[in-house]
PDB file of C-alpha atoms in Angstrom:
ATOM      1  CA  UNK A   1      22.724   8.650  14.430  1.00 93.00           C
ATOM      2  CA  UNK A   2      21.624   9.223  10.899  1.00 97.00           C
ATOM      3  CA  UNK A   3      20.372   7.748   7.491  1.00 98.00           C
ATOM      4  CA  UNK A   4      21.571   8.391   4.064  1.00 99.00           C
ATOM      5  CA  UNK A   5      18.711   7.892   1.466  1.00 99.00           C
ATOM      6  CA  UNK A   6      19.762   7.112  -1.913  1.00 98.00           C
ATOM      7  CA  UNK A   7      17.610   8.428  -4.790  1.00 98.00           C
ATOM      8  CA  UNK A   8      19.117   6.379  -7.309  1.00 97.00           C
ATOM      9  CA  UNK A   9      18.520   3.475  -5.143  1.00 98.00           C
ATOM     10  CA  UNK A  10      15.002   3.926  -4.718  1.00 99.00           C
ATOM     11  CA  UNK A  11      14.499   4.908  -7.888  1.00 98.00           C
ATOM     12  CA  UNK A  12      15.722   2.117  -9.230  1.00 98.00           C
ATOM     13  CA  UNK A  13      13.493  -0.028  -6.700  1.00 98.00           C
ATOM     14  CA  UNK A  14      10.439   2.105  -7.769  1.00 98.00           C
ATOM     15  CA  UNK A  15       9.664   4.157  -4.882  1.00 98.00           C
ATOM     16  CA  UNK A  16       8.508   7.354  -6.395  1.00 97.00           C
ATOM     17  CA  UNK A  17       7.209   9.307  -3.213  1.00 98.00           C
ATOM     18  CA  UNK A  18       9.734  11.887  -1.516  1.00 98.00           C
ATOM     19  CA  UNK A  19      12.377  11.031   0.645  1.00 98.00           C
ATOM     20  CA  UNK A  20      10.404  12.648   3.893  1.00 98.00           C
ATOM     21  CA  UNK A  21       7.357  10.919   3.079  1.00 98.00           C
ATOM     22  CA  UNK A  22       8.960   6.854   2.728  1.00 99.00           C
ATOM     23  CA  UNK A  23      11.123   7.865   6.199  1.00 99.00           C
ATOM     24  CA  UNK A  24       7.573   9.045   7.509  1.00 98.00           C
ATOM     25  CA  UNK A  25       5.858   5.639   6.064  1.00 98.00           C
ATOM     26  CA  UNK A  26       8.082   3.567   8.072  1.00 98.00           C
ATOM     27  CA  UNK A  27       7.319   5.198  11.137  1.00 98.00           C
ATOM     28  CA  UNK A  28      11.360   6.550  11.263  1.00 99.00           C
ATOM     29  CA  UNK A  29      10.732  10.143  12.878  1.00 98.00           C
ATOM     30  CA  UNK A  30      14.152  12.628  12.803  1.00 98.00           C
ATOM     31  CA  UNK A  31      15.128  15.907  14.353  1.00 98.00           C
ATOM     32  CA  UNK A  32      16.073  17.144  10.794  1.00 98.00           C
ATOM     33  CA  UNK A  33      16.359  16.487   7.128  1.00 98.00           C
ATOM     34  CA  UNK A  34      18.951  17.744   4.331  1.00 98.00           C
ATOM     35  CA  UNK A  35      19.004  17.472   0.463  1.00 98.00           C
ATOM     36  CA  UNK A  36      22.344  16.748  -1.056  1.00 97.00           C
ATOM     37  CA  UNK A  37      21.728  17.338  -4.418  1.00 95.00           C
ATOM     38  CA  UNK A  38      24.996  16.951  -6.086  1.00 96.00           C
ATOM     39  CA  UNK A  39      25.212  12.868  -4.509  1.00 96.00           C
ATOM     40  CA  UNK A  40      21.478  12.604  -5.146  1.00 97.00           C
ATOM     41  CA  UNK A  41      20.798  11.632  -1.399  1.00 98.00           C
ATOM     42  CA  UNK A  42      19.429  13.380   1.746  1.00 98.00           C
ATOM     43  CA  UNK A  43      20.866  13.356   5.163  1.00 99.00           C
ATOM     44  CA  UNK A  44      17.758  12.391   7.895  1.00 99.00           C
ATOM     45  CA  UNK A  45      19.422  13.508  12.455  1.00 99.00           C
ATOM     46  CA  UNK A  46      18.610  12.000  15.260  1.00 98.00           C
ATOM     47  CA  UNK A  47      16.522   9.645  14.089  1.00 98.00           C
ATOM     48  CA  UNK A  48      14.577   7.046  16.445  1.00 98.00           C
ATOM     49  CA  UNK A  49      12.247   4.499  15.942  1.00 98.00           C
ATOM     50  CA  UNK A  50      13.757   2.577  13.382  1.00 98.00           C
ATOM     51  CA  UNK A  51      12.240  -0.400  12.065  1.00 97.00           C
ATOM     52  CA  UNK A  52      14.443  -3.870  12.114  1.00 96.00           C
ATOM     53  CA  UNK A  53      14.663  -3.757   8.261  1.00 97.00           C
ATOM     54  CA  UNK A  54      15.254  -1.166   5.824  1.00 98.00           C
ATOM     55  CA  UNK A  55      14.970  -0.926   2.508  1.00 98.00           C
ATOM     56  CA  UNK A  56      18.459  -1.264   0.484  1.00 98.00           C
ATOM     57  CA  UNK A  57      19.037   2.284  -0.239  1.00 99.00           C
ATOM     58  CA  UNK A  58      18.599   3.623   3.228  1.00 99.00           C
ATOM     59  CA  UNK A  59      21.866   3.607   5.067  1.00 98.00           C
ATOM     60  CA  UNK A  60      22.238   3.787   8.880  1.00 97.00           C
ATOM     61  CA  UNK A  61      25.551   6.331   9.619  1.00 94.00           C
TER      62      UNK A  61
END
């Protein structure tokens, strides 16, 4: 499994910390991480421990 993380979206929402740190806040750990510049989003494998909520511009794949 993997998350999509929207910069725009969080942007928009106010989140201004990276992408690895918010994953990391909610206690969401992953294998491995990619930026995707040119979609503005980053790619987070094999992630476990995901909390029952997320915010709206995290997207489970």
């Amino acid at each position: 499994m993997k998350l999509v993380y929207w910069e725009i979206g969080a942007w928009m929402a106010g989140e201004e910390r990276p992408p690895c740190e918010v994953i990391r806040s909610l206690g969401i750990t992953y294998s491995s991480s990619q930026a995707n510049p040119i979609a503005d989003n980053w790619f987070f494998y094999d992630v476990d421990n995901l909390p029952e909520s997320l915010p709206d511009y995290i997207e489970i794949k």
